[in-house]
Amino acid sequence: MMDVAELGTLSRQHLLSDSSEDLLLTHTEVSGLHRLTSQSYPLEFVFDRLAERHGEERAELTVNYLGRPLMESISITLTAAVTHKKLAGQLGDLVSSVPWDLLLPHGCATVLKKHRAGEPPVTISNETPIEPLTFSINPIVFKGKISILYSNGGQGKSTFALLLAMLSSVGGSVAGFSALKGNSLFLDFEDDVSVHARRLQAIQAGHPDLVSARVAYRRCVEPLHKFAPMLVRQIQQDHVQFVVVDSLLAATGGDSSAEATTQLFIALRALNVSVLLIGHTPKNIPEGQDTPTLYGSVFNSNFARATWELKKEQEVGDDRLIIGLLNRKSNLSRLRAPIGLQISHEEGGNRITFEPYDLADVPDMAAELPLPNRIRNLLESDGTPRYAKAIADELGASLANVRTTLSRNDGRKWVHLQGEGKELLWTVLNARN
C-alpha cells in the first residue's frame, strides 16, 4: 500500500506550469455532495453536509490525491481565508508540488457560489407541460408532496402508516386505499425494527396480497435535517418514492419552534419524494376550538399539502377498533369525505386485517360526515318523514344549510312528500328499520 511519502514522490514528478489552466476545477453536485476535480493535478475536493452555522457556511471537506484521501471529513468554513491558508500549508507538507494555497480557496469559493445560487429559475407559461394531479397513496398522500397524519398517542397511526408503505412497495390496494408502486422507506424516531417487523408480518398474514412487500427501515436518533444530505443520496440510490417519518416532533429533535419546524420541512423538501409525517395532538384543546389541532408550530400545517386527523373508537379489551380519517386540510384538491376503517388484531396480534367501515354507525364520528350523508343516515335510521326544521334540530345543523342540501337532491338520496302548507316532508324509499 502506498504511503504519504510515496504520494509526495509521485506528486513531485507532476510538473507545475504557469498556465491558468492549473487552477481549473470541474464541479459536479449530486444531492448536496459537491465534487471538484482538477484538470491539471490528480486531486479532488469533496464538500459534504453544507450548512450555515453561526452566520457562516461550513462544510465537511475530504481531499483526495491519486485516488486516495489525504485528509478526510475536515470541518471547514468556506469564507475563512486564515483557515484556508493554514489547511493549504498542511496539505503542502504532504504533497508539495500542488498550489494548495490557490486551489483550496478557489474550490471553497466555487462551492459557496453554487450553494448560494440554488436551483436555477424556470419560466412557466401556457406552453409549460402539466402533469396530472396524482396520489402516491390515494387519497392520503399526493405524489411528491408532504402529508401529515395526526392524533393523540396509541391510536394506531404507525401501524396504518406501515400498511401504506407496504402498499407502495407492491403497488397494491387494501380497504379502499391504493398506491403507486415504488420503493418505500420508514424513518423511525420512536421504536425499533423488531416492533415494525412484527407488525409487517401480521399485516401480511391478514392480507396475503402483501406478502411480497418490502419496506426499508431506518432507526433514527438525531434530528432529520442533520442527516438529510446522506438521506437524499440513499433515496436516489435505492429509488425510494414514498417515505414515512414517525414522528414529526421527534424528527425535529423535540423542538416545536417555528425555526426547527422550518428546518425539518426544508430537509423533507430536498428528498423530492412523497412523504407521510406522523404527528400528535396537544393534551388540551385550545379554547374556542371544537377539534384537536396538530401539536407544534402552525407551520406544520402550513407547509404540509394535506393533513388528516385520525380518531379511534374501541372498547376496552376488544381486539377490533374503528378509526376515522378526517381530511382537515388539502391545498391541491377539495376536502375528502371522512374515511372509516375497521382494524382487527387476531391470533394474539399475529394477524392484522383492514376493512372499510361505515362511520355512520359510530355516533362520535358520524357528526364528521358531510351534511348530505348525515341527512341520509338520519332519514334511513327509522324511515320517519321529517320537515327540514326537524332535520336541522336533530343534526345540530343550520336550517338554511339543510334546506339548500335537500333542494340539491337529484332524487336518489331522498324524496319529498306534501306536508302542511308549503312545507315539505322528507323521507327515503328504503329505510333501515
Short mmCIF file of C-alpha atoms in Angstrom, two decimals:
data_model
loop_
_atom_site.label_atom_id
_atom_site.label_comp_id
_atom_site.label_asym_id
_atom_site.label_seq_id
_atom_site.Cartn_x
_atom_site.Cartn_y
_atom_site.Cartn_z
CA MET A 1 0.00 0.00 0.00
CA MET A 2 1.33 3.44 -0.94
CA ASP A 3 2.15 5.75 2.00
CA VAL A 4 2.15 9.56 2.14
CA ALA A 5 5.89 9.80 1.37
CA GLU A 6 5.40 7.80 -1.82
CA LEU A 7 2.49 10.06 -2.75
CA GLY A 8 4.77 13.06 -2.33
CA THR A 9 7.41 11.49 -4.57
CA LEU A 10 4.85 10.88 -7.29
CA SER A 11 3.48 14.39 -6.93
CA ARG A 12 6.92 15.92 -7.46
CA GLN A 13 7.01 14.19 -10.83
CA HIS A 14 3.90 16.14 -11.78
CA LEU A 15 5.25 19.42 -13.18
CA LEU A 16 3.59 22.69 -12.28
CA SER A 17 3.10 25.01 -15.22
CA ASP A 18 2.40 28.73 -15.08
CA SER A 19 -0.83 28.39 -17.08
CA SER A 20 -4.13 29.44 -15.53
CA GLU A 21 -5.41 26.02 -16.53
CA ASP A 22 -3.68 24.74 -13.40
CA LEU A 23 -6.47 26.36 -11.38
CA LEU A 24 -9.37 24.95 -13.39
CA LEU A 25 -11.71 22.78 -11.32
CA THR A 26 -14.57 20.77 -12.76
CA HIS A 27 -17.61 20.97 -10.45
CA THR A 28 -20.38 18.38 -10.07
CA GLU A 29 -23.12 18.25 -7.45
CA VAL A 30 -25.40 15.37 -6.56
CA SER A 31 -27.81 15.56 -3.66
CA GLY A 32 -25.76 18.16 -1.79
CA LEU A 33 -22.41 16.43 -2.35
CA HIS A 34 -20.03 18.74 -4.25
CA ARG A 35 -17.03 17.31 -6.12
CA LEU A 36 -14.32 19.47 -7.67
CA THR A 37 -11.77 17.71 -9.85
CA SER A 38 -8.57 19.40 -11.01
CA GLN A 39 -7.83 19.40 -14.73
CA SER A 40 -4.08 19.61 -14.08
CA TYR A 41 -3.46 17.54 -10.94
CA PRO A 42 -4.70 14.11 -9.83
CA LEU A 43 -6.69 15.59 -6.97
CA GLU A 44 -10.29 16.00 -5.92
CA PHE A 45 -12.04 18.15 -3.31
CA VAL A 46 -15.25 16.67 -1.87
CA PHE A 47 -17.54 19.00 0.10
CA ASP A 48 -20.39 17.44 2.07
CA ARG A 49 -23.02 18.49 4.66
CA LEU A 50 -23.05 22.16 3.73
CA ALA A 51 -24.90 24.19 6.35
CA GLU A 52 -24.98 27.63 7.87
CA ARG A 53 -23.72 27.75 11.45
CA HIS A 54 -23.48 30.96 13.43
CA GLY A 55 -23.88 33.02 10.27
CA GLU A 56 -21.15 31.18 8.33
CA GLU A 57 -21.39 28.47 5.68
CA ARG A 58 -19.49 25.39 6.75
CA ALA A 59 -18.87 22.00 5.18
CA GLU A 60 -17.04 18.73 5.69
CA LEU A 61 -14.05 18.56 3.30
CA THR A 62 -12.28 15.45 2.04
CA VAL A 63 -9.17 15.89 -0.13
CA ASN A 64 -8.28 13.00 -2.44
CA TYR A 65 -4.95 12.73 -4.29
CA LEU A 66 -4.19 9.98 -6.79
CA GLY A 67 -7.47 8.38 -5.78
CA ARG A 68 -6.56 8.21 -2.09
CA PRO A 69 -7.61 10.52 0.76
CA LEU A 70 -5.01 12.95 2.08
CA MET A 71 -7.50 14.42 4.58
CA GLU A 72 -10.97 13.16 5.45
CA SER A 73 -14.07 14.94 6.79
CA ILE A 74 -12.32 18.12 7.89
CA SER A 75 -14.73 20.81 9.11
CA ILE A 76 -14.07 24.00 7.15
CA THR A 77 -15.62 27.44 6.92
CA LEU A 78 -15.99 28.30 3.25
CA THR A 79 -15.21 32.01 3.75
CA ALA A 80 -12.37 31.78 6.30
CA ALA A 81 -9.18 32.85 4.47
CA VAL A 82 -6.96 32.25 7.51
CA THR A 83 -8.26 28.71 7.84
CA HIS A 84 -7.73 28.09 4.13
CA LYS A 85 -4.12 29.27 4.37
CA LYS A 86 -3.42 27.04 7.37
CA LEU A 87 -5.03 23.99 5.76
CA ALA A 88 -3.19 24.64 2.47
CA GLY A 89 0.07 24.62 4.42
CA GLN A 90 -0.76 21.25 5.97
CA LEU A 91 -1.61 19.83 2.55
CA GLY A 92 1.62 21.27 1.16
CA ASP A 93 3.58 19.34 3.79
CA LEU A 94 2.03 16.15 2.39
CA VAL A 95 2.21 16.96 -1.33
CA SER A 96 4.49 19.90 -2.06
CA SER A 97 4.07 20.27 -5.84
CA VAL A 98 0.40 21.31 -5.79
CA PRO A 99 -0.51 25.02 -5.40
CA TRP A 100 -2.89 24.34 -2.49
CA ASP A 101 -2.88 27.99 -1.45
CA LEU A 102 -4.57 28.81 -4.76
CA LEU A 103 -6.67 25.73 -5.42
CA LEU A 104 -8.25 25.38 -1.97
CA PRO A 105 -9.67 28.94 -1.73
CA HIS A 106 -10.79 28.67 -5.35
CA GLY A 107 -12.59 25.41 -4.58
CA CYS A 108 -14.29 26.87 -1.50
CA ALA A 109 -15.43 29.92 -3.47
CA THR A 110 -16.81 27.74 -6.27
CA VAL A 111 -18.83 25.57 -3.89
CA LEU A 112 -20.11 28.58 -1.96
CA LYS A 113 -21.28 30.25 -5.16
CA LYS A 114 -23.07 27.12 -6.37
CA HIS A 115 -24.63 26.54 -2.96
CA ARG A 116 -25.97 30.07 -2.66
CA ALA A 117 -27.29 30.13 -6.22
CA GLY A 118 -29.60 27.17 -5.58
CA GLU A 119 -31.76 25.79 -8.35
CA PRO A 120 -31.96 27.99 -11.44
CA PRO A 121 -35.30 29.72 -12.07
CA VAL A 122 -37.60 28.45 -14.81
CA THR A 123 -40.28 30.20 -16.84
CA ILE A 124 -43.86 28.95 -16.62
CA SER A 125 -46.32 29.73 -19.38
CA ASN A 126 -49.28 28.33 -21.27
CA GLU A 127 -46.80 26.02 -23.01
CA THR A 128 -45.40 24.55 -19.79
CA PRO A 129 -46.18 20.80 -19.63
CA ILE A 130 -48.55 19.99 -16.76
CA GLU A 131 -48.56 16.65 -15.02
CA PRO A 132 -51.99 15.46 -13.87
CA LEU A 133 -52.57 15.60 -10.13
CA THR A 134 -51.97 12.09 -8.81
CA PHE A 135 -51.61 10.38 -5.48
CA SER A 136 -48.75 8.30 -4.20
CA ILE A 137 -51.23 6.88 -1.68
CA ASN A 138 -54.80 7.55 -2.77
CA PRO A 139 -56.40 9.56 -1.19
CA ILE A 140 -53.95 10.34 1.65
CA VAL A 141 -50.64 11.46 0.11
CA PHE A 142 -50.20 13.48 -3.07
CA LYS A 143 -47.38 12.33 -5.33
CA GLY A 144 -44.15 14.13 -4.46
CA LYS A 145 -45.80 16.11 -1.63
CA ILE A 146 -45.87 16.08 2.17
CA SER A 147 -48.97 15.00 4.12
CA ILE A 148 -49.47 14.75 7.88
CA LEU A 149 -51.47 12.12 9.77
CA TYR A 150 -52.06 13.09 13.39
CA SER A 151 -53.91 12.11 16.57
CA ASN A 152 -53.10 11.58 20.22
CA GLY A 153 -50.93 8.61 21.18
CA GLY A 154 -51.88 4.96 20.90
CA GLN A 155 -54.42 5.33 18.09
CA GLY A 156 -52.77 3.06 15.51
CA LYS A 157 -51.09 5.69 13.31
CA SER A 158 -47.80 3.82 12.99
CA THR A 159 -49.48 0.54 12.01
CA PHE A 160 -51.63 2.29 9.43
CA ALA A 161 -48.61 4.16 8.03
CA LEU A 162 -46.72 0.87 7.76
CA LEU A 163 -49.65 -0.56 5.77
CA LEU A 164 -49.37 2.37 3.36
CA ALA A 165 -45.62 1.79 2.97
CA MET A 166 -46.34 -1.85 2.18
CA LEU A 167 -48.95 -0.85 -0.39
CA SER A 168 -46.37 1.40 -2.04
CA SER A 169 -43.90 -1.48 -2.17
CA VAL A 170 -46.23 -3.68 -4.22
CA GLY A 171 -48.47 -1.07 -5.84
CA GLY A 172 -51.42 -2.67 -4.11
CA SER A 173 -54.85 -1.79 -2.78
CA VAL A 174 -56.42 -2.58 0.60
CA ALA A 175 -59.68 -1.35 2.15
CA GLY A 176 -60.10 1.42 -0.42
CA PHE A 177 -56.51 2.71 -0.26
CA SER A 178 -54.36 2.25 -3.35
CA ALA A 179 -50.72 3.11 -4.06
CA LEU A 180 -48.40 3.80 -6.93
CA LYS A 181 -45.73 1.13 -6.98
CA GLY A 182 -42.37 2.30 -5.68
CA ASN A 183 -39.81 1.52 -3.01
CA SER A 184 -40.71 2.80 0.45
CA LEU A 185 -38.68 3.86 3.47
CA PHE A 186 -39.78 4.00 7.12
CA LEU A 187 -37.83 6.50 9.27
CA ASP A 188 -38.48 5.54 12.88
CA PHE A 189 -37.68 8.00 15.66
CA GLU A 190 -39.72 6.21 18.33
CA ASP A 191 -39.36 2.42 18.27
CA ASP A 192 -37.18 -0.35 16.85
CA VAL A 193 -37.03 -2.72 13.91
CA SER A 194 -38.49 -5.74 15.75
CA VAL A 195 -41.74 -3.90 16.51
CA HIS A 196 -42.29 -2.92 12.88
CA ALA A 197 -41.17 -6.29 11.51
CA ARG A 198 -43.74 -7.97 13.76
CA ARG A 199 -46.46 -5.61 12.54
CA LEU A 200 -45.47 -6.07 8.90
CA GLN A 201 -45.67 -9.84 9.15
CA ALA A 202 -49.02 -9.62 10.96
CA ILE A 203 -50.42 -7.40 8.19
CA GLN A 204 -49.12 -9.86 5.59
CA ALA A 205 -50.90 -12.67 7.46
CA GLY A 206 -54.14 -10.70 7.21
CA HIS A 207 -53.56 -9.59 3.63
CA PRO A 208 -51.72 -12.29 1.61
CA ASP A 209 -51.57 -9.96 -1.41
CA LEU A 210 -48.91 -8.01 0.52
CA VAL A 211 -46.67 -10.99 1.22
CA SER A 212 -44.03 -9.68 -1.21
CA ALA A 213 -43.95 -6.21 0.40
CA ARG A 214 -40.51 -4.95 1.38
CA VAL A 215 -40.05 -1.75 3.38
CA ALA A 216 -36.63 -0.23 4.01
CA TYR A 217 -36.33 0.66 7.69
CA ARG A 218 -34.03 3.09 9.49
CA ARG A 219 -33.87 3.70 13.23
CA CYS A 220 -33.17 7.41 13.75
CA VAL A 221 -31.59 9.08 16.78
CA GLU A 222 -30.86 12.65 15.66
CA PRO A 223 -32.91 15.42 14.03
CA LEU A 224 -33.66 14.63 10.42
CA HIS A 225 -32.07 17.75 8.96
CA LYS A 226 -28.68 16.64 10.32
CA PHE A 227 -28.54 13.54 8.12
CA ALA A 228 -30.67 14.86 5.25
CA PRO A 229 -27.81 15.04 2.66
CA MET A 230 -26.94 11.39 3.21
CA LEU A 231 -30.64 10.51 3.21
CA VAL A 232 -31.17 12.23 -0.15
CA ARG A 233 -28.38 10.14 -1.66
CA GLN A 234 -29.79 6.95 -0.15
CA ILE A 235 -33.25 7.73 -1.56
CA GLN A 236 -31.83 8.34 -5.02
CA GLN A 237 -29.59 5.29 -4.92
CA ASP A 238 -32.40 2.97 -3.75
CA HIS A 239 -35.08 4.61 -5.95
CA VAL A 240 -37.31 5.33 -2.96
CA GLN A 241 -40.61 7.03 -3.81
CA PHE A 242 -42.54 7.00 -0.51
CA VAL A 243 -41.22 7.88 2.95
CA VAL A 244 -42.89 7.60 6.36
CA VAL A 245 -41.50 9.78 9.17
CA ASP A 246 -42.55 8.55 12.62
CA SER A 247 -42.84 11.02 14.19
CA LEU A 248 -42.85 14.74 13.44
CA LEU A 249 -41.77 16.18 16.79
CA ALA A 250 -39.03 13.60 17.28
CA ALA A 251 -37.73 14.37 13.78
CA THR A 252 -37.08 17.96 14.91
CA GLY A 253 -35.18 16.75 17.97
CA GLY A 254 -38.14 17.55 20.23
CA ASP A 255 -38.12 21.22 19.24
CA SER A 256 -41.59 22.51 18.32
CA SER A 257 -40.40 26.02 17.44
CA ALA A 258 -41.04 27.63 14.06
CA GLU A 259 -37.31 27.52 13.30
CA ALA A 260 -36.97 23.77 13.96
CA THR A 261 -40.16 23.06 12.02
CA THR A 262 -38.90 25.05 9.05
CA GLN A 263 -35.58 23.16 9.15
CA LEU A 264 -37.43 19.86 9.05
CA PHE A 265 -39.65 20.78 6.10
CA ILE A 266 -36.72 22.20 4.13
CA ALA A 267 -34.94 18.88 4.64
CA LEU A 268 -38.06 16.92 3.63
CA ARG A 269 -38.49 19.06 0.53
CA ALA A 270 -34.93 18.18 -0.51
CA LEU A 271 -35.90 14.48 -0.51
CA ASN A 272 -38.18 15.16 -3.50
CA VAL A 273 -40.45 12.19 -2.78
CA SER A 274 -43.90 11.56 -1.30
CA VAL A 275 -43.81 11.88 2.49
CA LEU A 276 -46.24 10.95 5.26
CA LEU A 277 -45.40 12.64 8.56
CA ILE A 278 -46.94 11.20 11.72
CA GLY A 279 -47.90 13.91 14.21
CA HIS A 280 -49.60 14.23 17.57
CA THR A 281 -52.22 16.44 19.18
CA PRO A 282 -51.73 18.61 22.29
CA LYS A 283 -53.11 17.36 25.61
CA ASN A 284 -55.69 20.14 25.78
CA ILE A 285 -57.83 21.62 23.00
CA PRO A 286 -57.33 25.41 22.84
CA GLU A 287 -60.30 27.49 23.93
CA GLY A 288 -62.67 28.26 21.08
CA GLN A 289 -61.76 25.16 19.05
CA ASP A 290 -64.02 22.13 18.62
CA THR A 291 -61.46 19.67 17.28
CA PRO A 292 -57.88 18.78 18.28
CA THR A 293 -55.11 20.56 16.45
CA LEU A 294 -51.72 19.37 15.31
CA TYR A 295 -49.17 19.79 18.08
CA GLY A 296 -46.32 22.21 17.48
CA SER A 297 -45.80 25.20 15.26
CA VAL A 298 -48.57 26.37 12.95
CA PHE A 299 -46.01 25.91 10.16
CA ASN A 300 -46.53 22.13 10.42
CA SER A 301 -49.97 22.52 8.90
CA ASN A 302 -48.95 25.41 6.65
CA PHE A 303 -46.08 23.53 4.99
CA ALA A 304 -47.97 20.23 4.54
CA ARG A 305 -50.09 19.93 1.41
CA ALA A 306 -52.68 17.81 3.24
CA THR A 307 -53.45 16.97 6.85
CA TRP A 308 -55.55 14.09 8.18
CA GLU A 309 -56.80 13.66 11.72
CA LEU A 310 -57.22 10.10 12.96
CA LYS A 311 -59.92 9.23 15.50
CA LYS A 312 -60.29 5.86 17.19
CA GLU A 313 -63.27 4.04 18.71
CA GLN A 314 -62.50 0.88 20.70
CA GLU A 315 -63.98 -0.87 23.70
CA VAL A 316 -61.59 -1.91 26.45
CA GLY A 317 -60.29 -5.42 25.80
CA ASP A 318 -61.70 -5.58 22.27
CA ASP A 319 -59.34 -6.74 19.51
CA ARG A 320 -61.32 -4.74 16.98
CA LEU A 321 -61.06 -0.96 16.60
CA ILE A 322 -62.67 1.56 14.32
CA ILE A 323 -60.69 4.52 13.02
CA GLY A 324 -61.96 7.55 11.19
CA LEU A 325 -59.67 9.55 8.90
CA LEU A 326 -60.77 13.17 8.69
CA ASN A 327 -59.31 15.41 5.99
CA ARG A 328 -58.66 18.73 7.76
CA LYS A 329 -56.66 20.44 5.01
CA SER A 330 -55.94 19.99 1.30
CA ASN A 331 -54.06 22.53 -0.79
CA LEU A 332 -54.35 20.68 -4.08
CA SER A 333 -57.92 19.37 -4.13
CA ARG A 334 -61.26 19.63 -2.38
CA LEU A 335 -61.53 18.17 1.11
CA ARG A 336 -62.29 14.48 1.12
CA ALA A 337 -65.19 12.90 2.96
CA PRO A 338 -64.25 11.07 6.18
CA ILE A 339 -62.98 7.53 5.69
CA GLY A 340 -63.80 4.68 8.05
CA LEU A 341 -61.66 1.60 8.70
CA GLN A 342 -62.09 -1.44 10.89
CA ILE A 343 -58.79 -2.87 12.12
CA SER A 344 -58.82 -6.33 13.68
CA HIS A 345 -55.95 -7.82 15.68
CA GLU A 346 -56.42 -11.58 15.63
CA GLU A 347 -54.47 -14.64 16.78
CA GLY A 348 -52.83 -12.78 19.61
CA GLY A 349 -51.75 -9.92 17.37
CA ASN A 350 -50.14 -12.16 14.76
CA ARG A 351 -52.77 -11.29 12.18
CA ILE A 352 -53.96 -7.75 11.37
CA THR A 353 -56.71 -7.00 8.87
CA PHE A 354 -58.02 -3.70 7.50
CA GLU A 355 -61.59 -3.38 6.19
CA PRO A 356 -63.78 -0.44 5.14
CA TYR A 357 -66.27 0.70 7.78
CA ASP A 358 -69.32 2.98 7.68
CA LEU A 359 -68.71 5.80 10.14
CA ALA A 360 -72.47 6.43 10.32
CA ASP A 361 -72.54 3.54 12.80
CA VAL A 362 -70.13 5.36 15.14
CA PRO A 363 -72.01 8.18 16.90
CA ASP A 364 -68.92 10.21 17.81
CA MET A 365 -67.67 10.14 14.20
CA ALA A 366 -70.99 10.39 12.35
CA ALA A 367 -71.08 14.13 13.07
CA GLU A 368 -67.91 14.49 10.98
CA LEU A 369 -69.63 13.25 7.83
CA PRO A 370 -70.75 15.73 5.15
CA LEU A 371 -74.25 17.10 5.67
CA PRO A 372 -75.85 15.10 2.78
CA ASN A 373 -74.56 11.88 4.33
CA ARG A 374 -75.84 12.85 7.77
CA ILE A 375 -79.28 13.72 6.39
CA ARG A 376 -79.46 10.44 4.52
CA ASN A 377 -78.38 8.46 7.59
CA LEU A 378 -80.98 10.21 9.76
CA LEU A 379 -83.82 9.58 7.31
CA GLU A 380 -82.73 5.97 6.83
CA SER A 381 -82.50 5.31 10.57
CA ASP A 382 -86.25 4.88 11.10
CA GLY A 383 -87.99 5.84 7.87
CA THR A 384 -89.97 8.60 9.57
CA PRO A 385 -90.69 11.61 7.32
CA ARG A 386 -89.35 14.88 8.70
CA TYR A 387 -89.64 18.57 7.97
CA ALA A 388 -86.43 20.47 7.22
CA LYS A 389 -86.53 22.16 10.64
CA ALA A 390 -86.78 18.83 12.45
CA ILE A 391 -83.81 17.52 10.46
CA ALA A 392 -81.78 20.63 11.30
CA ASP A 393 -82.64 20.36 15.00
CA GLU A 394 -81.74 16.67 15.24
CA LEU A 395 -78.46 17.12 13.40
CA GLY A 396 -77.50 20.39 15.10
CA ALA A 397 -77.13 21.97 11.64
CA SER A 398 -78.28 25.31 10.28
CA LEU A 399 -81.78 25.28 8.79
CA ALA A 400 -80.57 27.21 5.75
CA ASN A 401 -77.85 24.64 5.04
CA VAL A 402 -80.29 21.75 5.48
CA ARG A 403 -82.83 23.31 3.09
CA THR A 404 -80.13 24.01 0.50
CA THR A 405 -78.84 20.44 0.75
CA LEU A 406 -82.33 18.95 0.47
CA SER A 407 -83.12 21.06 -2.59
CA ARG A 408 -79.96 19.88 -4.36
CA ASN A 409 -81.06 16.27 -4.14
CA ASP A 410 -81.31 14.56 -7.53
CA GLY A 411 -83.94 12.07 -6.41
CA ARG A 412 -81.56 9.28 -5.48
CA LYS A 413 -80.86 10.24 -1.87
CA TRP A 414 -84.33 11.14 -0.59
CA VAL A 415 -87.83 12.08 -1.73
CA HIS A 416 -90.34 14.67 -0.55
CA LEU A 417 -93.99 14.45 0.36
CA GLN A 418 -96.58 17.20 0.67
CA GLY A 419 -96.69 18.43 4.22
CA GLU A 420 -98.67 21.16 5.90
CA GLY A 421 -98.89 24.37 3.95
CA LYS A 422 -95.88 24.93 1.75
CA GLU A 423 -93.55 22.86 3.89
CA LEU A 424 -92.37 19.53 2.51
CA LEU A 425 -91.82 16.32 4.37
CA TRP A 426 -88.62 14.46 3.51
CA THR A 427 -88.04 10.72 3.64
CA VAL A 428 -86.24 7.83 1.91
CA LEU A 429 -87.64 4.95 -0.07
CA ASN A 430 -85.73 2.24 1.77
CA ALA A 431 -85.24 2.75 5.49
CA ARG A 432 -83.05 0.51 7.62
CA ASN A 433 -85.89 -0.32 10.04
#
